Short mmCIF file of C-alpha atoms in Angstrom, two decimals:
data_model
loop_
_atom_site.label_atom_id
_atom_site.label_comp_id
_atom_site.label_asym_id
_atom_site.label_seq_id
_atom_site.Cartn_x
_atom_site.Cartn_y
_atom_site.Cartn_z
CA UNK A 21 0.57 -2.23 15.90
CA UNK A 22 0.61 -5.73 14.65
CA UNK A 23 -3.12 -6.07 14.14
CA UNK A 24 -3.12 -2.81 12.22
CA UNK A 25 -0.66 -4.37 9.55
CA UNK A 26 -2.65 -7.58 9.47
CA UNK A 27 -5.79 -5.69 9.04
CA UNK A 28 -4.46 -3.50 6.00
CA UNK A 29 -2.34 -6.43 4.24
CA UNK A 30 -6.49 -8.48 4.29
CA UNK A 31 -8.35 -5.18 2.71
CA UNK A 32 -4.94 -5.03 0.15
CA UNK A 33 -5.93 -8.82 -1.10
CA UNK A 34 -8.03 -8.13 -3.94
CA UNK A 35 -6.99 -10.54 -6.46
CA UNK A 36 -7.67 -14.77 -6.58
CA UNK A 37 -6.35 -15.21 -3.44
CA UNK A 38 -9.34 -15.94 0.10
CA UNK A 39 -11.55 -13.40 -1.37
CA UNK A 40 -13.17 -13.53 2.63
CA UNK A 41 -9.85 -13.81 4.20
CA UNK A 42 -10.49 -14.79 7.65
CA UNK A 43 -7.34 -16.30 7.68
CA UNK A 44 -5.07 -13.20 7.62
CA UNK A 45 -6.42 -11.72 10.64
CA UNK A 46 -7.01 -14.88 12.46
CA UNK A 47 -3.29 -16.52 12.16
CA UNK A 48 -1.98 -13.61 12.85
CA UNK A 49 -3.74 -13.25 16.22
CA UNK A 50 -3.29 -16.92 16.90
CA UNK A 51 0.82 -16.93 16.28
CA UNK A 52 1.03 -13.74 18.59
CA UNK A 53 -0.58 -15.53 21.65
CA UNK A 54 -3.50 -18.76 22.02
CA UNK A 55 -4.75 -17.43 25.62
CA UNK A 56 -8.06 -18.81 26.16
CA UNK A 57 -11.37 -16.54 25.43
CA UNK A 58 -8.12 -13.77 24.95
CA UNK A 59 -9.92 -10.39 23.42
CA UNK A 60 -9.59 -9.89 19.92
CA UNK A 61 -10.05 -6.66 17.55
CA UNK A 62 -10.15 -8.66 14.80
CA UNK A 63 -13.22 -8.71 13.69
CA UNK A 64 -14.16 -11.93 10.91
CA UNK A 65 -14.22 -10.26 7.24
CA UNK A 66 -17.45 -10.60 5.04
CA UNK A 67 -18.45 -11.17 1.66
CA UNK A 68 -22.34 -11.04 1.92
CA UNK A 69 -24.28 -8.47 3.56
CA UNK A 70 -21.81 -6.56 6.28
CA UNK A 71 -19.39 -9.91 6.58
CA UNK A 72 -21.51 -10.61 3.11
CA UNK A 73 -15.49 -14.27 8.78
CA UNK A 74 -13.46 -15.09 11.71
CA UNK A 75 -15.29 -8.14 2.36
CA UNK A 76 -12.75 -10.15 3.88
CA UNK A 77 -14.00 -13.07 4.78
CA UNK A 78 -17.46 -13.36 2.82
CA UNK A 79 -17.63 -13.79 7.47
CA UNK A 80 -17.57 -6.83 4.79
CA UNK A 81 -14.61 -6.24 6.61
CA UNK A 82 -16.16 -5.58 9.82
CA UNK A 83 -15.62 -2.07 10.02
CA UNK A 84 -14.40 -2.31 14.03
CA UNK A 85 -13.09 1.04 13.83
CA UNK A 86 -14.87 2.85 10.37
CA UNK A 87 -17.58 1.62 10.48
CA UNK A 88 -17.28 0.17 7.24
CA UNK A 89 -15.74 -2.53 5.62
CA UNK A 90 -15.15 -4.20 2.17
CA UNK A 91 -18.10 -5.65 0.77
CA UNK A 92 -18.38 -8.59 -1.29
CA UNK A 93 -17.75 -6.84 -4.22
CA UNK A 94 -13.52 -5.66 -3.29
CA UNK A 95 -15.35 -2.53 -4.33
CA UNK A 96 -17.80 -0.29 -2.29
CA UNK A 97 -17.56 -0.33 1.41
CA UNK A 98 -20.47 -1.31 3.03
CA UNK A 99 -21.86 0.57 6.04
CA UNK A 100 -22.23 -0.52 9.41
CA UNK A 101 -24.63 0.58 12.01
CA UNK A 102 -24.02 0.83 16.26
CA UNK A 103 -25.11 -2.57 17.71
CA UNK A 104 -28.70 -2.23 20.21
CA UNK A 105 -26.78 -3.57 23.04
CA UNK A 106 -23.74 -4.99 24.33
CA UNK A 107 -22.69 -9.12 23.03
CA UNK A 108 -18.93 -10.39 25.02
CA UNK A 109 -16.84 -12.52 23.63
CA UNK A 110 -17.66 -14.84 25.88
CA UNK A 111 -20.87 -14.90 24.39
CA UNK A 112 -19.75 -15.55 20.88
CA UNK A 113 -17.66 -17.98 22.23
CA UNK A 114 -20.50 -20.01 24.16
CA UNK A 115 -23.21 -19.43 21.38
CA UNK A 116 -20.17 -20.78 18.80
CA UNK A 117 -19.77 -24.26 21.36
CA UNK A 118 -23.52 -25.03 21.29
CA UNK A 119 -23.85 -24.68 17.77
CA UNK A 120 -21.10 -27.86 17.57
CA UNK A 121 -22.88 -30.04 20.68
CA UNK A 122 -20.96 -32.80 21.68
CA UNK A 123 -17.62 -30.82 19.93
CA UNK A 124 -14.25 -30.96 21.82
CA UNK A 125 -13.06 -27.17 21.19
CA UNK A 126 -9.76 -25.67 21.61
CA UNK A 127 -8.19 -22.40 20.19
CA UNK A 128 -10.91 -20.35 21.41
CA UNK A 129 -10.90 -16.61 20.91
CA UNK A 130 -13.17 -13.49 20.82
CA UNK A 131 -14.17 -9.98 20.44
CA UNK A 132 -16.52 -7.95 22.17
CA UNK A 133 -18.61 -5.46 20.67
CA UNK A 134 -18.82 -1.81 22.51
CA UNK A 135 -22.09 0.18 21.83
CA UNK A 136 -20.61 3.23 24.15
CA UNK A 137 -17.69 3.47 22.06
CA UNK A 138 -18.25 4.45 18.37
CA UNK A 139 -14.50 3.93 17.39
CA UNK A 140 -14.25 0.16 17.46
CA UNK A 141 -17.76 -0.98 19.08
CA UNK A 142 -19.50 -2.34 15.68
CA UNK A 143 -18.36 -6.08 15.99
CA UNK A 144 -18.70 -9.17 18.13
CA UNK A 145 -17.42 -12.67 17.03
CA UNK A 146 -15.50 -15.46 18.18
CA UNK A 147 -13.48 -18.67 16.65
CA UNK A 148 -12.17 -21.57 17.98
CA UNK A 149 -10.92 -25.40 16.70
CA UNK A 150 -13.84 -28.10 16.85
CA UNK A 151 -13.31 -31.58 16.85
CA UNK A 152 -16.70 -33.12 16.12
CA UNK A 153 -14.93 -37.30 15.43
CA UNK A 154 -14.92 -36.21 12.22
CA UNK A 155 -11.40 -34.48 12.19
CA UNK A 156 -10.76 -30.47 13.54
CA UNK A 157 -12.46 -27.64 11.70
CA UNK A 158 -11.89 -24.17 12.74
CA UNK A 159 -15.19 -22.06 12.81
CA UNK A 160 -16.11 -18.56 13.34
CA UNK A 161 -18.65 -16.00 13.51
CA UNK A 162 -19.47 -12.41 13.35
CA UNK A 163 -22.12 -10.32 14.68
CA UNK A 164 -22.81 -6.99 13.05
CA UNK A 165 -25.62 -4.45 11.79
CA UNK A 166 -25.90 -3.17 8.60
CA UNK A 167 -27.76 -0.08 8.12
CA UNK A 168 -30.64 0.75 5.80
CA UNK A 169 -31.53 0.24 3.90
CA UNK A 170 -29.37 -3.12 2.85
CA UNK A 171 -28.24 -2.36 -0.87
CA UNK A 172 -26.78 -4.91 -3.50
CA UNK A 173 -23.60 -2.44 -2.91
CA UNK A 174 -23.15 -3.64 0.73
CA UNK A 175 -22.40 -7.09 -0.63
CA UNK A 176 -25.98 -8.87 -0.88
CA UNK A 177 -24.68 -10.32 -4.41
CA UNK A 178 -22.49 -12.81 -5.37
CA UNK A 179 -20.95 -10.31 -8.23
CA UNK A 180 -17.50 -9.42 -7.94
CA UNK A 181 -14.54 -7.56 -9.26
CA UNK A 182 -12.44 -9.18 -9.97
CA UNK A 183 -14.31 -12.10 -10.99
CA UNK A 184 -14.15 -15.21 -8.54
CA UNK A 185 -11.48 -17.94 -8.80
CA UNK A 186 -11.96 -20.89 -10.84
CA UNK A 187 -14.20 -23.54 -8.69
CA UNK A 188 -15.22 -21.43 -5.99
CA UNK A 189 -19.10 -20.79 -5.84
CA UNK A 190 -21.70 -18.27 -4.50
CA UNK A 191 -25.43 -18.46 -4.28
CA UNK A 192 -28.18 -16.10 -3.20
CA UNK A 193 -31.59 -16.77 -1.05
CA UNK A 194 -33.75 -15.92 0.73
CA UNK A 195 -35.72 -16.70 4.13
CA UNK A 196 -39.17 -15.96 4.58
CA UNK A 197 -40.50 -13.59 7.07
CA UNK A 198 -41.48 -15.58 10.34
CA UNK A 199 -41.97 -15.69 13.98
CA UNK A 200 -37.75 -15.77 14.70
CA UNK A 201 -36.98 -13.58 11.06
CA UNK A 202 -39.61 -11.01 11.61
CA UNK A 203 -39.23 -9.35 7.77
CA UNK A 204 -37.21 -12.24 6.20
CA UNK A 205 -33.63 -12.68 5.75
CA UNK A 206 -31.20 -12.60 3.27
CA UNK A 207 -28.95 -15.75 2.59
CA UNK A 208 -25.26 -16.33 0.62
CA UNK A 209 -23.81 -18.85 0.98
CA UNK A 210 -19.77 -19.08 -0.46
CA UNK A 211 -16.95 -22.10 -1.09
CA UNK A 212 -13.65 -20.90 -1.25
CA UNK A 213 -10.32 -22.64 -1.83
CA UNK A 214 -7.51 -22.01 0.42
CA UNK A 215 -5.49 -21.35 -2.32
CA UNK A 216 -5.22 -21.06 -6.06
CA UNK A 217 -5.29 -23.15 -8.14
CA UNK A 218 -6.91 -25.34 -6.25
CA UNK A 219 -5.45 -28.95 -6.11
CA UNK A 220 -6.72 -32.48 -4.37
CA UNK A 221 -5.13 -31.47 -1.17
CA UNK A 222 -6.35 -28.23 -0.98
CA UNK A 223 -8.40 -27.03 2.36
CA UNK A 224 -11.72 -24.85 1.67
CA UNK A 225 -13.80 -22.51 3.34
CA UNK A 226 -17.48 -22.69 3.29
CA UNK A 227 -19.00 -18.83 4.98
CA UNK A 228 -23.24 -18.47 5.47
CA UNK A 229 -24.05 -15.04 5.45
CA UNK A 230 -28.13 -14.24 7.23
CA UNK A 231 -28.79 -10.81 7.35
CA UNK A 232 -32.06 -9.41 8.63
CA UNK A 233 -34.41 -7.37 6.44
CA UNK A 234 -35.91 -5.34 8.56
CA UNK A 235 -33.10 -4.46 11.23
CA UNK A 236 -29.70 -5.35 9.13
CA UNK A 237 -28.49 -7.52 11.84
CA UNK A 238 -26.37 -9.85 10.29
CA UNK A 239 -24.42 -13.00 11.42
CA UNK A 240 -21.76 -14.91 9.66
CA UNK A 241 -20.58 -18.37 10.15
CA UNK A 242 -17.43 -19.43 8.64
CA UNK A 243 -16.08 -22.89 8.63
CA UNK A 244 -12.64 -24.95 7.56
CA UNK A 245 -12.15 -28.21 6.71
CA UNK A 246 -8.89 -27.89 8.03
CA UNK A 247 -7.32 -26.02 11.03
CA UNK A 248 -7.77 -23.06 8.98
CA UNK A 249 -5.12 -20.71 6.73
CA UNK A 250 -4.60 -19.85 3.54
CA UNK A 251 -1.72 -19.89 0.45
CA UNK A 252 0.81 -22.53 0.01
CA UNK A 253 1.62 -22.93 3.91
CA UNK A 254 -1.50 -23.77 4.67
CA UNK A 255 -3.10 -27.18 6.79
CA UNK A 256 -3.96 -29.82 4.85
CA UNK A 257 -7.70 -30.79 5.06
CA UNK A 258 -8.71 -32.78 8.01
CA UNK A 259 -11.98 -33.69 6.67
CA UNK A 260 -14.03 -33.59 3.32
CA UNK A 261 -16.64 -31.29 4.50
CA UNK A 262 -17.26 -28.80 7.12
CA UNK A 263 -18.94 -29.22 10.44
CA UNK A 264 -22.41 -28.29 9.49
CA UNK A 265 -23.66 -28.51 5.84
CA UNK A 266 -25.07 -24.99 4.78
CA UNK A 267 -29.40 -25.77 5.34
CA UNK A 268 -27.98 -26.85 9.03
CA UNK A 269 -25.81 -23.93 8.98
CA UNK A 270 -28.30 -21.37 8.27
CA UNK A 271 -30.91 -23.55 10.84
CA UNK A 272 -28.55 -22.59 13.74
CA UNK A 273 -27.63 -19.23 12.52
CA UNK A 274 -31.35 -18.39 13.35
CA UNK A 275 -32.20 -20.68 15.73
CA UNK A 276 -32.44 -20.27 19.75
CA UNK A 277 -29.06 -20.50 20.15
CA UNK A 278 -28.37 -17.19 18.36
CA UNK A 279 -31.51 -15.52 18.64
CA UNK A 280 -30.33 -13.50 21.66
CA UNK A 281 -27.06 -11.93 19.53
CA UNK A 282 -29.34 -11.14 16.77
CA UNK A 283 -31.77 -9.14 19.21
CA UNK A 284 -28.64 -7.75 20.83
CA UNK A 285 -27.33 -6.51 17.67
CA UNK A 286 -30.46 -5.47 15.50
#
């Protein structure tokens, strides 16, 4: 199957290139067919917690059928838990398009997640193209649980092995507990040229990792400042910075607009 290559070329990449590589799995999907809100097992890869996208991607590699995935390490494979309940793509999609108000989208695709069925159930995310006047960014984000209890293993740290490339940057946080993070959260936060070494022209990635302390829900937000891709083919930036700077990214992340996905997942 297509997907399955794509999906074992991203957990081969180990060395300077996307550490997170959302891109692998997303251009793949996005070459093969652009149908609107088409389903996706793609599943956006992590580097912090689970996705600690579309680890792989910063967004563990969402372990949609293992129920585990590369942490943010290259290393240990971090665990993933069933979801409480059932999140569409649809959802993702439509939680992803209020995040960006006033956004024209485009290039919208998702994954649903499927409690009932333990093979490939553990992960719910969605992507698409936003256009915010400020040139097109792709975004995505990932919905999974972690199970406990979380462990610097699972990718909660910003070590790695190998180390990371020159000029791209990790940093560790945290949330306090409160009335929508019962328990706290954990925060990373991750810039990541496209390629390597990184020149004037080169896009980046910037991925926000929450994951919830006391359940292990975890959601990952991953954005371009470009039309997203990686290595020497790929788009030039479209903008200096990403949509949503990372104190606005993690304010949405666990906000009302994504307070029902977290409940649905943790």
């Amino acid at each position: 199957m297509p997907f399955e290559a794509d999906l074992a070329h991203a957990l081969d990449r180990t060395t300077d290139s996307l550490e997170p590589d959302l891109t692998t799995l997303l251009s793949g999907a996005v070459e093969r067919g652009r149908s609107r809100r088409r389903r996706r097992s793609v599943g956006v890869i992590a580097g912090v917690g689970a996705c600690a996208a579309i680890a792989a991607a910063g967004l563990a590699i969402p372990g949609a059928l293992a129920g585990t995935r590369s942490a943010g390490s290259d290393i240990e494979p971090a665990a993933l838990a069933m979801p409480r309940s059932a999140i569409t793509d649809t959802q993702m999609i439509r939680a992803l398009e209020l995040t960006f108000p006033g956004g024209r989208f485009s290039q919208e695709t998702g994954q649903s997640n499927n409690p009932s069925d333990p093979s490939g159930g553990y992960v719910a995310n969605g992507e698409l193209v936003v256009d915010d006047g400020h040139g097109a960014a792709m975004v995505g984000v990932s919905a999974v649980r972690l199970k406990l209890p979380l462990r610097d293993g699972d990718g909660l740290s910003c070590e790695r092995t190998p180390a990371r490339a020159a000029g791209d940057t990790c940093t560790l946080s945290e949330l306090p507990s409160s009335a929508s993070i019962p328990g706290g959260a954990v925060v990373m936060s991750e810039q990541n040229a496209a390629q390597h070494p990184a020149r004037a022209d080169t896009a980046r990635r910037w991925t926000v990792t929450v994951t919830l302390k006391s359940t292990g829900a975890q959601l990952q937000l991953v954005q371009w400042n470009s039309t997203g891709g990686s290595g020497p083919d790929a788009p030039k930036p479209t903008r200096a910075a990403p949509p949503l700077p990372e104190q606005q990214a993690v304010a949405a992340l666990t906000g009302a607009t994504w307070a029902p996905i977290l409940h649905a997942v943790g």
